[in-house]
mmCIF file of C-alpha atoms in Angstrom:
data_model
loop_
_atom_site.group_PDB
_atom_site.id
_atom_site.type_symbol
_atom_site.label_atom_id
_atom_site.label_comp_id
_atom_site.label_asym_id
_atom_site.label_seq_id
_atom_site.Cartn_x
_atom_site.Cartn_y
_atom_site.Cartn_z
ATOM 1 C CA MET S 1 84.713 92.473 67.896
ATOM 2 C CA SER S 2 81.210 92.254 69.323
ATOM 3 C CA GLU S 3 82.630 90.949 72.626
ATOM 4 C CA GLN S 4 84.047 94.388 73.304
ATOM 5 C CA LYS S 5 80.578 95.530 74.341
ATOM 6 C CA ASP S 6 80.736 93.071 77.241
ATOM 7 C CA PHE S 7 83.698 94.707 78.955
ATOM 8 C CA ILE S 8 83.166 96.433 82.276
ATOM 9 C CA ARG S 9 83.678 100.044 81.259
ATOM 10 C CA TYR S 10 82.697 102.023 84.344
ATOM 11 C CA SER S 11 84.064 101.891 87.861
ATOM 12 C CA VAL S 12 84.658 104.032 90.939
ATOM 13 C CA ILE S 13 88.057 104.327 92.608
ATOM 14 C CA THR S 14 87.501 105.129 96.290
ATOM 15 C CA GLU S 15 91.087 105.136 97.581
ATOM 16 C CA LYS S 16 94.151 107.127 96.528
ATOM 17 C CA ASN S 17 92.834 110.043 94.533
ATOM 18 C CA PRO S 18 89.119 109.048 94.487
ATOM 19 C CA ARG S 19 87.553 109.335 91.048
ATOM 20 C CA GLU S 20 85.249 107.720 88.565
ATOM 21 C CA ILE S 21 86.861 105.926 85.637
ATOM 22 C CA VAL S 22 85.476 104.985 82.244
ATOM 23 C CA MET S 23 87.040 102.791 79.576
ATOM 24 C CA LEU S 24 85.796 104.072 76.233
ATOM 25 C CA ARG S 25 86.309 102.720 72.727
ATOM 26 C CA GLY S 26 88.029 104.643 69.980
ATOM 27 C CA SER S 27 89.346 104.067 66.500
ATOM 28 C CA GLY S 28 92.432 102.347 67.860
ATOM 29 C CA CYS S 29 95.964 103.270 68.792
ATOM 30 C CA ARG S 30 97.720 104.933 65.862
ATOM 31 C CA PHE S 31 101.131 103.856 67.125
ATOM 32 C CA LYS S 32 100.302 100.202 67.769
ATOM 33 C CA ARG S 33 103.957 99.105 67.993
ATOM 34 C CA CYS S 34 104.392 98.595 71.723
ATOM 35 C CA ARG S 35 105.564 94.992 71.962
ATOM 36 C CA PHE S 36 103.827 94.276 75.265
ATOM 37 C CA CYS S 37 100.396 95.695 74.461
ATOM 38 C CA ASP S 38 97.275 94.194 72.912
ATOM 39 C CA TYR S 39 94.949 96.802 74.425
ATOM 40 C CA HIS S 40 94.541 98.230 70.905
ATOM 41 C CA LEU S 41 92.269 95.275 70.107
ATOM 42 C CA ASP S 42 89.517 97.113 71.979
ATOM 43 C CA SER S 43 88.799 99.417 69.053
ATOM 44 C CA SER S 44 86.676 99.870 65.974
ATOM 45 C CA LYS S 45 86.602 102.088 62.902
ATOM 46 C CA ASP S 46 82.818 102.297 63.271
ATOM 47 C CA LYS S 47 82.475 105.743 64.839
ATOM 48 C CA GLU S 48 78.712 105.432 65.263
ATOM 49 C CA GLU S 49 78.952 102.196 67.202
ATOM 50 C CA ASN S 50 81.834 103.548 69.266
ATOM 51 C CA TYR S 51 79.776 106.589 70.196
ATOM 52 C CA HIS S 52 76.785 104.419 71.112
ATOM 53 C CA ILE S 53 78.958 102.333 73.461
ATOM 54 C CA ASN S 54 80.686 105.371 74.922
ATOM 55 C CA ARG S 55 77.478 107.297 75.514
ATOM 56 C CA GLU S 56 76.015 104.394 77.487
ATOM 57 C CA VAL S 57 79.151 104.264 79.633
ATOM 58 C CA LEU S 58 79.267 108.016 80.215
ATOM 59 C CA GLU S 59 75.644 107.970 81.333
ATOM 60 C CA LYS S 60 76.816 106.057 84.421
ATOM 61 C CA VAL S 61 78.989 108.950 85.596
ATOM 62 C CA THR S 62 77.570 110.617 88.714
ATOM 63 C CA GLY S 63 80.168 113.279 89.446
ATOM 64 C CA GLN S 64 80.367 112.078 93.063
ATOM 65 C CA TYR S 65 84.019 113.065 93.412
ATOM 66 C CA GLY S 66 84.127 115.822 90.814
ATOM 67 C CA SER S 67 86.892 113.829 89.143
ATOM 68 C CA LEU S 68 86.804 111.610 86.059
ATOM 69 C CA GLU S 69 89.491 109.499 84.393
ATOM 70 C CA VAL S 70 88.914 108.531 80.759
ATOM 71 C CA ILE S 71 90.944 105.719 79.238
ATOM 72 C CA ASN S 72 90.776 104.077 75.831
ATOM 73 C CA SER S 73 92.949 101.812 73.739
ATOM 74 C CA GLY S 74 95.399 104.475 72.664
ATOM 75 C CA SER S 75 95.103 108.225 73.149
ATOM 76 C CA PHE S 76 92.082 110.409 73.838
ATOM 77 C CA LEU S 77 92.653 112.060 70.457
ATOM 78 C CA GLU S 78 91.544 108.779 68.880
ATOM 79 C CA LEU S 79 88.027 109.136 70.281
ATOM 80 C CA ASP S 80 85.358 110.350 67.874
ATOM 81 C CA GLU S 81 84.101 113.941 68.000
ATOM 82 C CA LEU S 82 80.652 113.013 69.318
ATOM 83 C CA THR S 83 82.234 111.128 72.212
ATOM 84 C CA MET S 84 84.443 114.106 73.023
ATOM 85 C CA THR S 85 81.377 116.347 73.010
ATOM 86 C CA GLU S 86 79.599 113.881 75.302
ATOM 87 C CA ILE S 87 82.536 113.939 77.719
ATOM 88 C CA GLU S 88 82.320 117.717 77.846
ATOM 89 C CA ARG S 89 78.570 117.597 78.421
ATOM 90 C CA VAL S 90 78.897 115.095 81.248
ATOM 91 C CA CYS S 91 81.661 117.110 82.910
ATOM 92 C CA LYS S 92 79.494 120.224 82.803
ATOM 93 C CA GLU S 93 76.276 118.583 83.987
ATOM 94 C CA LYS S 94 77.910 116.503 86.731
ATOM 95 C CA GLU S 95 80.164 119.347 87.899
ATOM 96 C CA ILE S 96 83.376 117.507 87.186
ATOM 97 C CA HIS S 97 86.344 119.833 87.591
ATOM 98 C CA ASN S 98 89.194 117.349 87.257
ATOM 99 C CA LEU S 99 89.537 115.275 84.085
ATOM 100 C CA ARG S 100 92.245 112.779 83.132
ATOM 101 C CA PHE S 101 93.118 111.589 79.657
ATOM 102 C CA GLU S 102 95.787 109.207 78.386
ATOM 103 C CA VAL S 103 97.988 110.201 75.481
ATOM 104 C CA HIS S 104 100.939 108.799 73.548
ATOM 105 C CA TRP S 105 104.148 110.794 73.243
ATOM 106 C CA MET S 106 103.555 111.295 69.512
ATOM 107 C CA TYR S 107 100.627 113.617 70.348
ATOM 108 C CA ARG S 108 102.683 115.780 72.705
ATOM 109 C CA GLU S 109 102.315 118.942 70.621
ATOM 110 C CA HIS S 110 98.512 118.769 70.913
ATOM 111 C CA VAL S 111 98.321 118.653 74.699
ATOM 112 C CA ALA S 112 98.656 122.361 75.507
ATOM 113 C CA LYS S 113 95.703 123.431 73.366
ATOM 114 C CA TRP S 114 93.466 120.783 74.917
ATOM 115 C CA LYS S 115 94.449 121.843 78.421
ATOM 116 C CA GLU S 116 93.547 125.391 77.470
ATOM 117 C CA HIS S 117 90.283 124.220 75.892
ATOM 118 C CA PHE S 118 89.130 122.537 79.091
ATOM 119 C CA LYS S 119 90.482 125.335 81.274
ATOM 120 C CA LYS S 120 88.010 127.669 79.587
ATOM 121 C CA MET S 121 85.276 125.292 80.752
ATOM 122 C CA GLY S 122 86.521 125.400 84.333
ATOM 123 C CA ILE S 123 88.038 121.927 84.058
ATOM 124 C CA THR S 124 91.600 121.020 84.950
ATOM 125 C CA LEU S 125 92.896 118.500 82.431
ATOM 126 C CA LYS S 126 95.586 116.106 83.638
ATOM 127 C CA ILE S 127 97.566 114.077 81.121
ATOM 128 C CA LYS S 128 98.628 110.526 81.875
ATOM 129 C CA MET S 129 101.312 108.951 79.698
ATOM 130 C CA GLY S 130 102.639 105.410 79.489
ATOM 131 C CA VAL S 131 106.421 105.657 79.551
ATOM 132 C CA GLU S 132 106.875 102.135 81.052
ATOM 133 C CA THR S 133 110.462 103.011 82.091
ATOM 134 C CA PHE S 134 112.803 105.978 82.047
ATOM 135 C CA ASP S 135 115.621 103.774 80.731
ATOM 136 C CA ASP S 136 115.662 105.024 77.145
ATOM 137 C CA ALA S 137 117.496 101.985 75.731
ATOM 138 C CA PHE S 138 115.184 99.491 77.471
ATOM 139 C CA ARG S 139 112.144 101.505 76.432
ATOM 140 C CA LYS S 140 113.287 101.380 72.811
ATOM 141 C CA ASP S 141 114.803 97.903 72.487
ATOM 142 C CA VAL S 142 112.368 95.952 74.660
ATOM 143 C CA PHE S 143 109.132 97.958 74.651
ATOM 144 C CA ASP S 144 109.404 99.864 71.339
ATOM 145 C CA LYS S 145 107.514 102.835 72.789
ATOM 146 C CA GLY S 146 108.364 105.342 70.070
ATOM 147 C CA MET S 147 109.890 107.758 72.568
ATOM 148 C CA GLU S 148 113.520 107.521 71.538
ATOM 149 C CA GLY S 149 115.659 110.125 73.254
ATOM 150 C CA ALA S 150 112.847 111.623 75.335
ATOM 151 C CA THR S 151 114.224 112.602 78.728
ATOM 152 C CA PRO S 152 112.191 112.502 81.934
ATOM 153 C CA GLU S 153 112.339 116.294 82.058
ATOM 154 C CA GLU S 154 110.986 116.614 78.516
ATOM 155 C CA ILE S 155 108.185 114.172 79.268
ATOM 156 C CA ALA S 156 107.311 116.150 82.404
ATOM 157 C CA LYS S 157 106.609 119.205 80.246
ATOM 158 C CA VAL S 158 103.740 117.255 78.639
ATOM 159 C CA ALA S 159 102.503 114.694 81.164
ATOM 160 C CA ASP S 160 101.265 115.227 84.698
ATOM 161 C CA GLU S 161 101.265 111.516 85.513
ATOM 162 C CA VAL S 162 103.065 108.483 84.098
ATOM 163 C CA CYS S 163 102.520 104.751 83.917
ATOM 164 C CA LEU S 164 105.383 102.325 84.539
ATOM 165 C CA LEU S 165 105.465 98.666 83.508
ATOM 166 C CA PHE S 166 107.261 96.146 85.713
ATOM 167 C CA GLY S 167 107.640 92.375 85.671
ATOM 168 C CA ILE S 168 109.735 92.066 82.508
ATOM 169 C CA THR S 169 112.912 90.028 82.073
ATOM 170 C CA GLY S 170 115.913 92.318 82.432
ATOM 171 C CA GLN S 171 114.390 94.543 85.091
ATOM 172 C CA THR S 172 116.042 94.606 88.522
ATOM 173 C CA LYS S 173 115.227 95.951 91.947
ATOM 174 C CA GLU S 174 117.566 98.855 91.238
ATOM 175 C CA SER S 175 116.023 99.672 87.862
ATOM 176 C CA MET S 176 112.479 99.564 89.202
ATOM 177 C CA LEU S 177 113.333 101.723 92.206
ATOM 178 C CA SER S 178 115.100 104.180 89.924
ATOM 179 C CA ASP S 179 112.001 104.461 87.712
ATOM 180 C CA ILE S 180 109.773 105.037 90.727
ATOM 181 C CA LYS S 181 112.035 107.678 92.240
ATOM 182 C CA THR S 182 112.336 109.505 88.915
ATOM 183 C CA GLY S 183 108.580 109.392 88.461
ATOM 184 C CA LEU S 184 107.836 110.756 91.918
ATOM 185 C CA SER S 185 110.431 113.512 91.574
ATOM 186 C CA LEU S 186 109.006 114.927 88.330
ATOM 187 C CA PHE S 187 105.336 113.967 88.144
ATOM 188 C CA GLU S 188 102.282 114.417 90.329
ATOM 189 C CA ARG S 189 101.447 110.710 90.350
ATOM 190 C CA ILE S 190 102.689 107.398 89.000
ATOM 191 C CA CYS S 191 100.796 104.241 88.146
ATOM 192 C CA ILE S 192 102.739 100.971 88.319
ATOM 193 C CA ASN S 193 101.390 98.212 86.120
ATOM 194 C CA ILE S 194 102.591 94.634 86.516
ATOM 195 C CA MET S 195 102.913 92.694 83.264
ATOM 196 C CA VAL S 196 100.241 90.046 82.758
ATOM 197 C CA GLU S 197 99.837 87.339 80.154
ATOM 198 C CA ASN S 198 98.309 88.566 76.914
ATOM 199 C CA THR S 199 98.481 87.851 73.190
ATOM 200 C CA THR S 200 101.882 89.520 72.636
ATOM 201 C CA ASP S 201 105.302 87.861 72.628
ATOM 202 C CA ILE S 202 106.326 89.705 75.790
ATOM 203 C CA ARG S 203 105.774 87.485 78.796
ATOM 204 C CA PRO S 204 105.686 88.345 82.501
ATOM 205 C CA ASP S 205 108.792 87.253 84.379
ATOM 206 C CA SER S 206 107.628 85.571 87.581
ATOM 207 C CA GLU S 207 110.980 86.132 89.321
ATOM 208 C CA VAL S 208 110.942 89.861 88.621
ATOM 209 C CA ILE S 209 107.337 90.051 89.794
ATOM 210 C CA ARG S 210 108.172 88.204 93.025
ATOM 211 C CA LEU S 211 111.072 90.594 93.559
ATOM 212 C CA PHE S 212 108.754 93.560 93.115
ATOM 213 C CA GLU S 213 106.114 92.158 95.448
ATOM 214 C CA LYS S 214 108.655 91.380 98.171
ATOM 215 C CA GLU S 215 111.090 94.292 97.990
ATOM 216 C CA ILE S 216 109.232 97.228 96.417
ATOM 217 C CA TYR S 217 105.481 96.815 96.825
ATOM 218 C CA PRO S 218 105.595 97.243 100.641
ATOM 219 C CA LEU S 219 107.522 100.520 100.263
ATOM 220 C CA TYR S 220 104.914 102.227 98.094
ATOM 221 C CA ILE S 221 101.547 100.553 98.593
ATOM 222 C CA GLU S 222 100.523 103.198 101.160
ATOM 223 C CA ASN S 223 101.881 106.127 99.130
ATOM 224 C CA ASP S 224 98.941 108.283 98.042
ATOM 225 C CA ARG S 225 100.788 109.312 94.864
ATOM 226 C CA VAL S 226 101.365 105.735 93.708
ATOM 227 C CA ASP S 227 98.755 103.461 92.141
ATOM 228 C CA ILE S 228 99.821 99.814 91.873
ATOM 229 C CA LEU S 229 97.946 97.455 89.549
ATOM 230 C CA LEU S 230 99.008 93.846 90.110
ATOM 231 C CA GLU S 231 96.303 92.967 87.584
ATOM 232 C CA ASN S 232 95.365 95.224 84.692
ATOM 233 C CA THR S 233 91.734 95.164 85.837
ATOM 234 C CA ASP S 234 92.461 96.427 89.370
ATOM 235 C CA PHE S 235 90.835 99.803 88.631
ATOM 236 C CA GLY S 236 87.600 97.883 88.067
ATOM 237 C CA VAL S 237 87.417 98.269 84.283
ATOM 238 C CA GLY S 238 88.531 95.971 81.493
ATOM 239 C CA GLY S 239 87.187 92.722 82.894
ATOM 240 C CA ARG S 240 84.185 90.886 81.480
ATOM 241 C CA ALA S 241 80.755 92.001 82.577
#
């Protein structure tokens, strides 16, 4: 998809854990079963073109906060080797000491060695994982996350931060609050994403979203450990250039 080059892929987050963020392009999510997600469309099997796009984006990084978040349509392990090398180079040259990657649960056994790899470079690697909810049945039957049976405690052994997805039919004030409280009790940070219209069959539930905005949003919007994305482009990446 040539249009993928036109996405805004670099931004700076100035509030709540200030950092630079880049949206890179990889080979695509290997799991690709999550019923709510079409983010995997931002991908290509052309490693050379991916690297060209990613290098241009990474050149924008200044290191102003010493912190960089890298996202892509899937897990960081689906980025090509040249891109990974470029990330390391940028972190070294720009004196970035805190790095964030996203990863799917299926790659959980690979996380420790990558944390150790970056530790040797003087970089603290934080892992961010989309769990969407801690309700195992809902996560399986509605989201199809591929995390059957994974407990919050088990997830916390792999991930430092988690993403939650709200605004879906069947969610309640109680269920959303429960997810938030579990997330804050076991993880350093949580990121709440509100479901938006996309190409999947899962649709945002306007009543659930209104409930969140009225009853829950005011409770956590000032919490420094909670990012809330009412739109999936609120971090400044993902929209059209």
